[in-house]
mmCIF file of C-alpha atoms and ligand atoms in Angstrom:
data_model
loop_
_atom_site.group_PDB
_atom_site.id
_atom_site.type_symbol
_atom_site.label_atom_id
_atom_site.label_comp_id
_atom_site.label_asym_id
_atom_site.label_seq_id
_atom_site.Cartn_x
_atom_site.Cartn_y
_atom_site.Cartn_z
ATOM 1 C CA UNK P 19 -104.382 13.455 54.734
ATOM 2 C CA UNK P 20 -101.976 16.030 53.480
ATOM 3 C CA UNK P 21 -103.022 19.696 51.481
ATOM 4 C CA UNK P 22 -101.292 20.192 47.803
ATOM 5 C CA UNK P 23 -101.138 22.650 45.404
ATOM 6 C CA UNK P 24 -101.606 21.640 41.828
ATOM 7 C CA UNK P 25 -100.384 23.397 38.546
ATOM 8 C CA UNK P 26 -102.768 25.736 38.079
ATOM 9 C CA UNK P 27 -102.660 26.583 41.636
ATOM 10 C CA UNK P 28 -105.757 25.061 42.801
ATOM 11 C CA UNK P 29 -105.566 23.319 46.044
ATOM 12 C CA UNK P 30 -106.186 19.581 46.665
ATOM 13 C CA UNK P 31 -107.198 17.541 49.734
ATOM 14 C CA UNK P 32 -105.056 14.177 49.209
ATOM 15 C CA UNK P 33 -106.085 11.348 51.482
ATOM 16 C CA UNK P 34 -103.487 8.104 51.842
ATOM 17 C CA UNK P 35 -105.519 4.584 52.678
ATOM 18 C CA UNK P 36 -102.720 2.285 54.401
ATOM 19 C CA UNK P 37 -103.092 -1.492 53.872
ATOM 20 C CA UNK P 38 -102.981 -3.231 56.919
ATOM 21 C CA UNK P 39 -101.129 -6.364 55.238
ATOM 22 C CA UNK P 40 -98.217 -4.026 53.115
ATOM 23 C CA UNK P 41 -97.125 -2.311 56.296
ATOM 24 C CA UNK P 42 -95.833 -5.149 58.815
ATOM 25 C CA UNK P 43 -92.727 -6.043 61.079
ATOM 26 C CA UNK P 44 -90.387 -7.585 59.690
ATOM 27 C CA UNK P 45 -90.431 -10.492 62.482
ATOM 28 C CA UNK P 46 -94.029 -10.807 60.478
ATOM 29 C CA UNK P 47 -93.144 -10.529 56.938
ATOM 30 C CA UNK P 48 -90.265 -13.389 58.274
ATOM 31 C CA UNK P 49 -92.642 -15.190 59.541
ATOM 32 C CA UNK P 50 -95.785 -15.057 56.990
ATOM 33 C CA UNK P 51 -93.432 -15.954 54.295
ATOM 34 C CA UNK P 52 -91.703 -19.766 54.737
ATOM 35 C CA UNK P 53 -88.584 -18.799 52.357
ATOM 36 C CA UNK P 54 -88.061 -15.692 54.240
ATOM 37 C CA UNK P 55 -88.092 -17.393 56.956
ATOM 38 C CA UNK P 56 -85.639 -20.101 56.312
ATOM 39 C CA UNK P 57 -83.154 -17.581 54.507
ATOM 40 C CA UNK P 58 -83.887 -15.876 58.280
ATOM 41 C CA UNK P 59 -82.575 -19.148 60.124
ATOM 42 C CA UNK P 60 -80.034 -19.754 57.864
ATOM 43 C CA UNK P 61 -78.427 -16.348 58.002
ATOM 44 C CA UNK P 62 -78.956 -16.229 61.947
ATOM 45 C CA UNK P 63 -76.979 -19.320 61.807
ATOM 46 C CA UNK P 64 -74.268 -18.671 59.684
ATOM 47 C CA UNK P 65 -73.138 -15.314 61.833
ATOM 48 C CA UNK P 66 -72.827 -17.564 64.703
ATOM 49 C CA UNK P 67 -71.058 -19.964 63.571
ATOM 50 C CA UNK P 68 -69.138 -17.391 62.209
ATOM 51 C CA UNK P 69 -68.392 -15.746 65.278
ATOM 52 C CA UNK P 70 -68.067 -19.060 67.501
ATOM 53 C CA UNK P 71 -65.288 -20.364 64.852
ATOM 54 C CA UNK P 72 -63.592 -17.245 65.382
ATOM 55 C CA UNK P 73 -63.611 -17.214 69.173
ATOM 56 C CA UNK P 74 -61.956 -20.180 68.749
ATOM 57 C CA UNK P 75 -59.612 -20.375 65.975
ATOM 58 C CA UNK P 76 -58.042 -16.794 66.652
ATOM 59 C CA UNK P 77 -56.539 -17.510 70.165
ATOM 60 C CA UNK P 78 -55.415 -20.889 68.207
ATOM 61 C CA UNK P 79 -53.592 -18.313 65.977
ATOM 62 C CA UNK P 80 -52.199 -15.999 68.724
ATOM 63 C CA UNK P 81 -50.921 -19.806 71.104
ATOM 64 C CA UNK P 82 -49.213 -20.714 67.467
ATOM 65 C CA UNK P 83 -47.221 -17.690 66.732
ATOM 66 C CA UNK P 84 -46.182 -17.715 70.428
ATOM 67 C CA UNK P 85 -45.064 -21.579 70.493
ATOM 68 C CA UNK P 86 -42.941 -20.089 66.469
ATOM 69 C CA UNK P 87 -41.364 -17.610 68.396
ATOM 70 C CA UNK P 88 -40.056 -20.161 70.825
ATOM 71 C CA UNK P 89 -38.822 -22.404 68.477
ATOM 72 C CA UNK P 90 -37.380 -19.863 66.537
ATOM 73 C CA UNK P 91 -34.882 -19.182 69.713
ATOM 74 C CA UNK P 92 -37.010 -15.485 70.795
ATOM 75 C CA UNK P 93 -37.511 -17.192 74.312
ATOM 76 C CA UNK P 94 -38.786 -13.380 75.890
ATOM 77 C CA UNK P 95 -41.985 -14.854 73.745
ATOM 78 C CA UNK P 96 -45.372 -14.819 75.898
ATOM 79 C CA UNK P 97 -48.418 -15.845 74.954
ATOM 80 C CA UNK P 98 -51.337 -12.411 73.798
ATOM 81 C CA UNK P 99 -52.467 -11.176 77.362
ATOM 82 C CA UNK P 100 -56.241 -11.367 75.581
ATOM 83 C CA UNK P 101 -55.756 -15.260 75.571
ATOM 84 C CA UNK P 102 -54.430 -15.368 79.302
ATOM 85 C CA UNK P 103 -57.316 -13.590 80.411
ATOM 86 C CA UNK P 104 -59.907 -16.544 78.875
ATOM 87 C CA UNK P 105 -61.607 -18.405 81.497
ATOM 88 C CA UNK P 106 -61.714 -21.585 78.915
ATOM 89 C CA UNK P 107 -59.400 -24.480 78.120
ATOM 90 C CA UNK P 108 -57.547 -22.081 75.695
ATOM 91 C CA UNK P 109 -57.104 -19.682 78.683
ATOM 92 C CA UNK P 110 -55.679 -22.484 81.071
ATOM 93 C CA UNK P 111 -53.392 -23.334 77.608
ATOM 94 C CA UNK P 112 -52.161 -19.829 77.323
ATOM 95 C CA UNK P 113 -51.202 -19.766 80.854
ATOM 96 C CA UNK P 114 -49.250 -23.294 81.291
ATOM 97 C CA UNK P 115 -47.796 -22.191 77.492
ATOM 98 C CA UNK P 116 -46.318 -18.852 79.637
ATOM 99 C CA UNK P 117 -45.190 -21.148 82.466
ATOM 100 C CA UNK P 118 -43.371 -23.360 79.901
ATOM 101 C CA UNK P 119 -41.247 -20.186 78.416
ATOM 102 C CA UNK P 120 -40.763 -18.759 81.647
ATOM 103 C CA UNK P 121 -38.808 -22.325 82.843
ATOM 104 C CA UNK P 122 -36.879 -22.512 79.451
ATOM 105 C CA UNK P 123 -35.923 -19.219 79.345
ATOM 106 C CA UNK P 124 -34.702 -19.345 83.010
ATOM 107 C CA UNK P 125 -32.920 -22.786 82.193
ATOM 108 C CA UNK P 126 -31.153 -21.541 78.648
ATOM 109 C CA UNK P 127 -30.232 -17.844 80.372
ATOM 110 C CA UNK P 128 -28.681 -20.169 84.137
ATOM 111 C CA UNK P 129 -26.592 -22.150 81.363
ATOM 112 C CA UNK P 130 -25.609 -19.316 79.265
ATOM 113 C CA UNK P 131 -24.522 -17.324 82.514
ATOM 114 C CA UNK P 132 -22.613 -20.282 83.925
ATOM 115 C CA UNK P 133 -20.643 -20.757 80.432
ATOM 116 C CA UNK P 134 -19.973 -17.257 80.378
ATOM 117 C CA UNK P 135 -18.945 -16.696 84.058
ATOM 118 C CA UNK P 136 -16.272 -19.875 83.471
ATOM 119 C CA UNK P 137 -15.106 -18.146 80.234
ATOM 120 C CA UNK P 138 -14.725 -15.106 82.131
ATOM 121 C CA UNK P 139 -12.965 -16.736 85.229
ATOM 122 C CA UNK P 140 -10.642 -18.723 82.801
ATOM 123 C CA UNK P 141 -9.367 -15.430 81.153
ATOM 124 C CA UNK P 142 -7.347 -13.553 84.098
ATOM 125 C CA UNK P 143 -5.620 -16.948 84.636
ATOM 126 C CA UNK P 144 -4.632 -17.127 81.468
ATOM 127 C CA UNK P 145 -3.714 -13.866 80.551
ATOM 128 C CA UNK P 146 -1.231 -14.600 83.376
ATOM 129 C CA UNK P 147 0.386 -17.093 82.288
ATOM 130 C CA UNK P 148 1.072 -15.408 78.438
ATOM 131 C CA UNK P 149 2.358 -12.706 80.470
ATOM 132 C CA UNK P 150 4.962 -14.814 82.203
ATOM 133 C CA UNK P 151 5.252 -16.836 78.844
ATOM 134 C CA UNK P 152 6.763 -13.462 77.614
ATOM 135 C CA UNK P 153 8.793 -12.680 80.328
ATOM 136 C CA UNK P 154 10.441 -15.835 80.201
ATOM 137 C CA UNK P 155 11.210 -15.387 76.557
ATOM 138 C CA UNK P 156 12.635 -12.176 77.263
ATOM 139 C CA UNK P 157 14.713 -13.661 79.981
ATOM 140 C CA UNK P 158 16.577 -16.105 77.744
ATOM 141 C CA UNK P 159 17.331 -13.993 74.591
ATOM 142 C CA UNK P 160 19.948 -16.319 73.426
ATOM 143 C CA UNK P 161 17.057 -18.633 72.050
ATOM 144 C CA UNK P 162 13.874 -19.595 73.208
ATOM 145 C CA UNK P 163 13.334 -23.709 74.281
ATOM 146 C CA UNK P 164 10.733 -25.330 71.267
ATOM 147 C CA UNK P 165 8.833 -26.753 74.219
ATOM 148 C CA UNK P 166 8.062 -22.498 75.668
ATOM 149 C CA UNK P 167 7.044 -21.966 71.569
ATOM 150 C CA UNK P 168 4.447 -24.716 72.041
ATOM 151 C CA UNK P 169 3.367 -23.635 75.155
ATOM 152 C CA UNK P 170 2.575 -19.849 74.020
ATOM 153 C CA UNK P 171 0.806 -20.844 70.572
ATOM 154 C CA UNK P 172 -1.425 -22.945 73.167
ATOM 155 C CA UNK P 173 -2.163 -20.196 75.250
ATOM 156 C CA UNK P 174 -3.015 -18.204 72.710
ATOM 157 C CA UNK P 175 -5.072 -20.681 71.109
ATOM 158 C CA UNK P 176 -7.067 -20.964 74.333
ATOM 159 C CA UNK P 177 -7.265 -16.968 74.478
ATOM 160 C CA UNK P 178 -8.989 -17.070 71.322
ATOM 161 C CA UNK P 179 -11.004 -19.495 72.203
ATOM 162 C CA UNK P 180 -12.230 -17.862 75.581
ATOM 163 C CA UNK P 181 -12.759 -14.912 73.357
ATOM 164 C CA UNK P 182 -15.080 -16.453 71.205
ATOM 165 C CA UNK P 183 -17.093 -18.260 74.062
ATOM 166 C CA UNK P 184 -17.651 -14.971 75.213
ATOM 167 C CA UNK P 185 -18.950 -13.370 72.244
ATOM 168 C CA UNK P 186 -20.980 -16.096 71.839
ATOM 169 C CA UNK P 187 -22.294 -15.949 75.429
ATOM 170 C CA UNK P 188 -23.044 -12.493 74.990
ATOM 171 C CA UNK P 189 -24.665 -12.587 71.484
ATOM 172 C CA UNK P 190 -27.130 -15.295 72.759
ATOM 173 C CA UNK P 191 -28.539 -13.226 75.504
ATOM 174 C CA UNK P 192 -29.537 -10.738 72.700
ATOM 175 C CA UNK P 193 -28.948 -6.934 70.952
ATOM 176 C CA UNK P 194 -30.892 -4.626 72.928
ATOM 177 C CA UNK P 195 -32.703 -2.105 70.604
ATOM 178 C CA UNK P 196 -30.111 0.942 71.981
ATOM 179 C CA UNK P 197 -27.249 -0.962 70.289
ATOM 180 C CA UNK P 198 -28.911 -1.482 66.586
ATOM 181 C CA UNK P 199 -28.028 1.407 64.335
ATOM 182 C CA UNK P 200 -28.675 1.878 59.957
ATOM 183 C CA UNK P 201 -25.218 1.217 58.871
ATOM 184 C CA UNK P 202 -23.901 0.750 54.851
ATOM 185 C CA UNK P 203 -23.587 -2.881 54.646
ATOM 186 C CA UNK P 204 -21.865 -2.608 51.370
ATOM 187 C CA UNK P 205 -18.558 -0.732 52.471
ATOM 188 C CA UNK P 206 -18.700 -3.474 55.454
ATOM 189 C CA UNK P 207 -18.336 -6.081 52.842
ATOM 190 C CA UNK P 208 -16.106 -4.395 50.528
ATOM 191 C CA UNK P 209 -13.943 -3.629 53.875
ATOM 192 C CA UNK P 210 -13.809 -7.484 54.844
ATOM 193 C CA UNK P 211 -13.011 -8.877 51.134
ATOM 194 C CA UNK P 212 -10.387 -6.030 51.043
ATOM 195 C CA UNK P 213 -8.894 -6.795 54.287
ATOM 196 C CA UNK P 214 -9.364 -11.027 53.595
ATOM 197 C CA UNK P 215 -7.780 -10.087 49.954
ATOM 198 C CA UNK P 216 -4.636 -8.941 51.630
ATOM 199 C CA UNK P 217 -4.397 -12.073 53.829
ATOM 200 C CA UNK P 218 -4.850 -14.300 51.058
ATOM 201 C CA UNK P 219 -2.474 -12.850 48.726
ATOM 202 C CA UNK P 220 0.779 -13.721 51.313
ATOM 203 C CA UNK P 221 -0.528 -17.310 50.125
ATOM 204 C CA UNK P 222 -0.998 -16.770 46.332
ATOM 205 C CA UNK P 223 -4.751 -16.461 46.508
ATOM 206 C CA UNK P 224 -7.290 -13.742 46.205
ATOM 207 C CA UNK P 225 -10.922 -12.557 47.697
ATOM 208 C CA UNK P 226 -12.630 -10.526 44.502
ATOM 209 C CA UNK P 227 -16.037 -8.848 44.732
ATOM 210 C CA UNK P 228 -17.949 -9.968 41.561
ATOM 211 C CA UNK P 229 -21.201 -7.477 42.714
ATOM 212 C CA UNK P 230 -21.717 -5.428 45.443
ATOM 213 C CA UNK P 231 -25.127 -3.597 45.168
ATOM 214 C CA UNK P 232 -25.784 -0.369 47.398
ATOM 215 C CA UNK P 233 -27.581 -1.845 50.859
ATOM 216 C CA UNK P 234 -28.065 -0.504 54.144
ATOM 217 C CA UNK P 235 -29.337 -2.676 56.958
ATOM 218 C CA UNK P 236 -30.323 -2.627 60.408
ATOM 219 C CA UNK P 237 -28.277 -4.209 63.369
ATOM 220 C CA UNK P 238 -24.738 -4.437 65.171
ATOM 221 C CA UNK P 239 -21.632 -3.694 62.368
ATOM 222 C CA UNK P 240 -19.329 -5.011 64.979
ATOM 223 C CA UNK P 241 -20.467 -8.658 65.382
ATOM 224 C CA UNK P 242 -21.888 -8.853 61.543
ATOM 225 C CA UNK P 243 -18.044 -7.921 60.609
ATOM 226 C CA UNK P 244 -16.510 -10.665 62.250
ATOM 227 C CA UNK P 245 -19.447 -13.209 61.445
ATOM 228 C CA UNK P 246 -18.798 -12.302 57.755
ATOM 229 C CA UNK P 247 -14.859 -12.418 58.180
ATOM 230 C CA UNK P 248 -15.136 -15.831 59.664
ATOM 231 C CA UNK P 249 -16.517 -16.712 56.812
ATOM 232 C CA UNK P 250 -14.607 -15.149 54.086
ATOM 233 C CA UNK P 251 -11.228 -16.574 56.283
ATOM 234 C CA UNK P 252 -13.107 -20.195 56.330
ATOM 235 C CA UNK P 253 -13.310 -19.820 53.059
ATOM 236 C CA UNK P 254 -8.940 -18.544 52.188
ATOM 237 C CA UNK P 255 -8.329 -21.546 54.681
ATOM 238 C CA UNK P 256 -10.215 -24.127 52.257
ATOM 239 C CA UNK P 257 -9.960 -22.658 48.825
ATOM 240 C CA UNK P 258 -7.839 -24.527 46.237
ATOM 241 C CA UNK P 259 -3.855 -22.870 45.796
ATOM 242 C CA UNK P 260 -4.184 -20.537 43.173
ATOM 243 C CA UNK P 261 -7.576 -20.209 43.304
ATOM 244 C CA UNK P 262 -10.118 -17.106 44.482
ATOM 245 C CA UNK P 263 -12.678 -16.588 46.804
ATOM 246 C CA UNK P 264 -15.682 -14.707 45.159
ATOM 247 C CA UNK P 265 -18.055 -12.416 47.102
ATOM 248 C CA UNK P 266 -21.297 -11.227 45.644
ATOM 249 C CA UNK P 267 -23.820 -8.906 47.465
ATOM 250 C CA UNK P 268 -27.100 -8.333 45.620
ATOM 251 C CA UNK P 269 -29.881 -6.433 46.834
ATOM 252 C CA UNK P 270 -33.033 -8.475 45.816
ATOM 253 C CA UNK P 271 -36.426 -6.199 45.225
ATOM 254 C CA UNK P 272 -39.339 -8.513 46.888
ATOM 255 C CA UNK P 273 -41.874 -7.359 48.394
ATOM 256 C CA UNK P 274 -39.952 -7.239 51.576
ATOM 257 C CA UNK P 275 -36.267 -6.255 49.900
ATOM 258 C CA UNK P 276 -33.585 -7.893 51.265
ATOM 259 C CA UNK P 277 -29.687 -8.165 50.566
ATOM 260 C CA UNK P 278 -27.922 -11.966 49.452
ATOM 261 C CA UNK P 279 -24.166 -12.066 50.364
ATOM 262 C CA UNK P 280 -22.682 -14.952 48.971
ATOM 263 C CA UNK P 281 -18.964 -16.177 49.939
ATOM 264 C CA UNK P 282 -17.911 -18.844 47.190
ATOM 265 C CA UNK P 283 -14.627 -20.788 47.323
ATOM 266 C CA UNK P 284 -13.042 -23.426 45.140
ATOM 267 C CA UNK P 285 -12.130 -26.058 47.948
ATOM 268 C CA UNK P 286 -13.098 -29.581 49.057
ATOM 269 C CA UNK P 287 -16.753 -28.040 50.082
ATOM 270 C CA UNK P 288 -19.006 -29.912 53.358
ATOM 271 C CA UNK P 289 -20.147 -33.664 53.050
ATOM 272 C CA UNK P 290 -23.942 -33.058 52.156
ATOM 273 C CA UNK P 291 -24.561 -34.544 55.676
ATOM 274 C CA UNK P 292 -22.676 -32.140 57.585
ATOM 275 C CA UNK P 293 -23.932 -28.796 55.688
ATOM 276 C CA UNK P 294 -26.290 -27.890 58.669
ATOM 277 C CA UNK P 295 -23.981 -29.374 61.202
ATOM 278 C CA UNK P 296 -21.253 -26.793 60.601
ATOM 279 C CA UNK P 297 -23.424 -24.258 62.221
ATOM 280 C CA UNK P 298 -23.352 -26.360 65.711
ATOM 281 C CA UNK P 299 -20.920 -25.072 67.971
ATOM 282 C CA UNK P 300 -17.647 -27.541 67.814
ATOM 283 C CA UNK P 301 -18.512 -29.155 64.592
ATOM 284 C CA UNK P 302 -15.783 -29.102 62.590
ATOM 285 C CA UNK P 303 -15.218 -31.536 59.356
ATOM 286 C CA UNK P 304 -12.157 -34.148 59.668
ATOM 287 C CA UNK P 305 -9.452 -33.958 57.276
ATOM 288 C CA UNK P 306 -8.198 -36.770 55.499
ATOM 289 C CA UNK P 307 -6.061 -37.523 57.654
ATOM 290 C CA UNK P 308 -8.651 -37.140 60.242
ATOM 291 C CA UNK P 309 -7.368 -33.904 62.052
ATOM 292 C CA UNK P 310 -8.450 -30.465 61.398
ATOM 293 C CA UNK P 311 -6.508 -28.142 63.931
ATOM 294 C CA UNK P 312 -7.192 -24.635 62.541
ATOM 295 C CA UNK P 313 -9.516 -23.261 65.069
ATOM 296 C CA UNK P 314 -12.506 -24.512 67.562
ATOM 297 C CA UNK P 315 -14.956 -24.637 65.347
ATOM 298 C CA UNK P 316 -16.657 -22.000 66.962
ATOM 299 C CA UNK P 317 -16.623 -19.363 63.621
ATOM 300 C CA UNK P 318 -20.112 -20.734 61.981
ATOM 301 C CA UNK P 319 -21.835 -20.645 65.001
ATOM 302 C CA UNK P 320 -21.332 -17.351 66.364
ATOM 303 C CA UNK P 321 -22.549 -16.484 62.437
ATOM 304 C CA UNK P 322 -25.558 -17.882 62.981
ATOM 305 C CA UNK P 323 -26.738 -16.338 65.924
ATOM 306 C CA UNK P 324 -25.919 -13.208 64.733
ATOM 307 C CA UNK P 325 -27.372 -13.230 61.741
ATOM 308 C CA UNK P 326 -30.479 -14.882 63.227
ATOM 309 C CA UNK P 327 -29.994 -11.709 65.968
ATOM 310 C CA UNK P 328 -30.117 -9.489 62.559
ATOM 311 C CA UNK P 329 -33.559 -11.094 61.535
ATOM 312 C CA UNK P 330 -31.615 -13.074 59.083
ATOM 313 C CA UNK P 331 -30.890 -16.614 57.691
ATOM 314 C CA UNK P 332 -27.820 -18.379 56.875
ATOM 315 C CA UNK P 333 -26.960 -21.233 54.753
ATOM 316 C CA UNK P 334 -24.202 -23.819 53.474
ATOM 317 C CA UNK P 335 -24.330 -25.567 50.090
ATOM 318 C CA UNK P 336 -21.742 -27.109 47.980
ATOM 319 C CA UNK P 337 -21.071 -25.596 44.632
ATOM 320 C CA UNK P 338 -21.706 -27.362 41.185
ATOM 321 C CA UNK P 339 -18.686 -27.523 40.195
ATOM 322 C CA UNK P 340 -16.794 -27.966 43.697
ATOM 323 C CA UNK P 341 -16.348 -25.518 46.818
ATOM 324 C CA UNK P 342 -18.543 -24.383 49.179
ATOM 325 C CA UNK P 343 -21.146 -21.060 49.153
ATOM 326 C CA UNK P 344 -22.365 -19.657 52.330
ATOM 327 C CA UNK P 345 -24.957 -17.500 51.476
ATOM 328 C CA UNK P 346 -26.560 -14.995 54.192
ATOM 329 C CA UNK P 347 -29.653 -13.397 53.873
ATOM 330 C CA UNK P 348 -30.515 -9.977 55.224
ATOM 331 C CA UNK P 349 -33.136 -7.418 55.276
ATOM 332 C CA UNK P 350 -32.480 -4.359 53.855
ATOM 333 C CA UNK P 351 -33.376 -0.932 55.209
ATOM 334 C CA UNK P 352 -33.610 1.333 52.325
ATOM 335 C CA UNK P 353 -30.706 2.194 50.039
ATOM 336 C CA UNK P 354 -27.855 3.815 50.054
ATOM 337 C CA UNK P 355 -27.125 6.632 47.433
HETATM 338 N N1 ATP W 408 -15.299 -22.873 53.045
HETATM 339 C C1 ATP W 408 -15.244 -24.058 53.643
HETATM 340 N N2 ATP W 408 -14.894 -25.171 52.963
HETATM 341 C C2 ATP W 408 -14.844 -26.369 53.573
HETATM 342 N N3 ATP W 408 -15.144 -26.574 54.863
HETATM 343 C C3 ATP W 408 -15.503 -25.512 55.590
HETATM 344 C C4 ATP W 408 -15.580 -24.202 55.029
HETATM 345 N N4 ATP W 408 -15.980 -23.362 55.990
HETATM 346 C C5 ATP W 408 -16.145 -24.097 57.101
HETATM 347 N N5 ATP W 408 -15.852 -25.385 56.882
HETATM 348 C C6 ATP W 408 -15.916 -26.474 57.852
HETATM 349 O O1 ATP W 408 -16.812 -26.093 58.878
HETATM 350 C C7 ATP W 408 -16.171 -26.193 60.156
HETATM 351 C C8 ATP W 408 -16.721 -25.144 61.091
HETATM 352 O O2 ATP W 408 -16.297 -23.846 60.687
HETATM 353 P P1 ATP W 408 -16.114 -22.727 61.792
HETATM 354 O O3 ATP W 408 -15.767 -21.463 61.130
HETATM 355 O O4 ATP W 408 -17.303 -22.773 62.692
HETATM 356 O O5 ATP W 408 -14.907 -23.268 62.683
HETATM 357 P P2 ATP W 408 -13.337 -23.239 62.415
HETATM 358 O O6 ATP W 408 -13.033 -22.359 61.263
HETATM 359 O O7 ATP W 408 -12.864 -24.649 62.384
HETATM 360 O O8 ATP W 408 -12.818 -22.588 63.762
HETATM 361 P P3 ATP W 408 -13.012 -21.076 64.245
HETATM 362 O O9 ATP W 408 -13.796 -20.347 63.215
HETATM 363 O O10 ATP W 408 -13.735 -21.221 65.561
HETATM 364 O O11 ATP W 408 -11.641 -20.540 64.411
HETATM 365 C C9 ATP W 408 -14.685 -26.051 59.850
HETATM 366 O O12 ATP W 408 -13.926 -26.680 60.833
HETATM 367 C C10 ATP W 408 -14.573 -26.747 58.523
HETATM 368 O O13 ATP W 408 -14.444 -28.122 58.717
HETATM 369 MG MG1 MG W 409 -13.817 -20.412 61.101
#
C-alpha cells in the first residue's frame, strides 16, 4: 500500500496484490520450467569443464615453455613455482623437470669450466715459449733457421686458438645484464666492412656496404664485433679474386622490428649438407685437395652463441648464382637519428 498524489492534487490510496506464482526463486523458476532447467545443467557444466580443462592444460603450458627454454640452450630455466607447489602428477612433473635442469646445467657448466681452466693453464706455457721463440731470433740476427719460422707461426697459431676457446668458454656461461648496453649497430658494421675493406684490398678485393639502415640494438659490441668480423674475413678468405664481398643491413618494421645483416661473397659457397654444420665447433669444409689450414674452425661457432646470447638467429645459405650469405638476425631497440 503506498499514498500518491494525482494531477489535480487529490490524494490516492494505491494497493499492490503480489502473485504468489510471478515472484519465485530462481532455484524454482529453474526448476518449474524443464528448458530452464536443462539450459541450468548445461551451463553449470560447461564452467566446469571450463575450469577443470584449464587447471590442467595451463601448467601443461607453463612445463612446455620451461622444457623450450632448455632446448633453446637457457639452462638457468626452472619450471613456474605455481606448478611446483601442485600436489598432482603435474606437480611431481614440475619437480623431477627442475631436477633434470639442475643435473644438466651442473654437467654443461663442470665441462665448460674444465675446457676453460685447460685453455687457461695452456696459455702461460705457451706464452713462454713465443717469448723464448723471440729471444732466440734475436740471438741469431744473421738469419733465422726455417725450422724456428715454423715453430713460431705454430705457436701463434695455438695462441689464437687458446684465445678463441676462451672466448668461447666465457660466452657460453652467459652476458650478465650489467654488461648489455644500447649501442649503434650500424657504425659497428660500417666499422667492420671498413676495416675488412682495407684487408681485402692488399689482395685485389673489396667489402662494399650496399645498405646500411639506422639500428640500435641491445647487447655486448665487443663480442658482436668480432662474431661479425669472422664473418666478413670468412667471407675475403673464400670470395672469388677480383671479386667483392657485399654487406647489407636493413632494419625490417614487424611487429617486433628487427635488423637483417647479410654478408654475401662470390666463392665456392657450403655443400647444402654442411650449411648447419659450419656452426659446430671444428667443422670446417675440406678443400679440394682435402686440406683447409686457415684457422680452427672455431669463427662460426663463437657467432652463434653470441648472437643466440643477443636474442638472435644466424644462418648459412648458398647464393643463386654462387657464394655463400650468412645472414644474422637481430632485434632492434629503437632507432638511431
Ligand atoms: N664464406 C664462406 N665460403 C665458403 N666456406 C665458408 C665460408 N665461411 C665459412 N666457411 C666454411 O666454414 C668453416 C667454418 O668457419 P669458421 O669461421 O668457423 O672457421 P675458420 O674460418 O676455418 O677458422 P677460425 O674462424 O676459427 O679462424 C670454414 O672452415 C669454411 O670451410
Ligand atoms: Mg673463420
Amino acid at each position: 500500500m503506498r499514498l500518491v498524489e494525482g494531477p489535480s492534487g487529490r490524494k490516492y490510496n494505491l494497493a499492490f496484490q503480489q502473485s504468489p506464482t510471478l515472484i519465485m526463486p530462481v532455484s524454482e523458476a529453474v526448476g518449474t520450467h524443464p528448458y530452464l532447467r536443462l539450459l541450468g545443467i548445461g551451463l553449470f557444466g560447461a564452467v566446469l569443464c571450463f575450469l577443470l580443462a584449464r587447471n590442467i592444460t595451463q601448467p601443461i603450458t607453463r612445463l612446455r615453455a620451461a622444457a623450450g627454454g632448455i632446448a633453446s640452450g637457457r639452462l638457468k630455466t626452472r619450471v613456474d613455482p605455481t606448478v611446483r607447489r601442485r600436489r598432482d602428477e603435474i606437480g611431481t612433473l614440475g619437480r623431477d623437470f627442475d631436477r633434470m635442469a639442475e643435473q644438466i646445467e651442473a654437467l654443461v657448466s663442470a665441462q665448460r669450466d674444465l675446457l676453460g681452466d685447460v685453455s687457461h693453464e695452456l696459455r702461460s706455457p705457451l706464452a713462454r715459449l713465443i717469448v723464448a721463440l723471440g729471444l732466440l731470433r734475436q740471438a741469431s740476427p744473421e738469419g733465422t733457421p726455417e725450422y724456428l719460422n715454423r715453430i713460431a707461426q705454430e705457436a701463434d697459431r695455438l695462441d689464437k686458438l687458446i684465445g678463441q676457446l676462451l672466448t668461447l668458454t666465457r660466452i657460453e656461461s652467459g652476458i650478465e645484464s650489467t654488461q648489455r648496453e644500447k649501442f649503434d649497430l650500424t657504425n659497428l658494421v660500417q666499422e667492420v666492412a671498413a676495416d675488412g675493406d682495407f684487408e681485402a684490398r692488399a689482395h685485389g678485393g673489396e667489402v662494399k656496404v650496399l645498405r646500411a639502415d639506422a639500428c640500435t640494438t641491445l647487447g655486448v659490441p665487443e663480442i658482436l664485433r668480432s662474431a661479425i668480423e669472422n664473418i666478413v674475413r670468412n667471407a675475403i678468405r673464400h670470395t672469388a679474386p677480383g671479386t667483392s664481398v657485399d654487406v647489407t643491413l636493413e632494419r625490417i618494421t614487424a611487429s617486433e622490428p628487427k635488423a637483417v645483416l647479410q654478408v654475401r661473397d662470390y666463392g665456392p659457397g657450403v655443400p647444402e649438407r654442411m650449411l648447419r654444420d659450419i656452426f659446430v665447433p671444428f667443422h670446417r669444409v675440406p678443400n679440394q685437395d682435402e686440406s683447409n689450414t686457415h684457422g680452427a674452425g672455431l669463427g662460426l661457432a663463437i657467432a652463434e652463441r653470441v648472437v643466440r646470447l643477443h636474442e638472435g638467429h644466424i644462418q648459412a645459405r648458398n647464393a643463386a648464382n654462387g657464394g655463400l650469405i650468412v645472414e644474422i638476425e637481430l632485434p632492434v631497440h629503437g632507432i638511431t637519428v
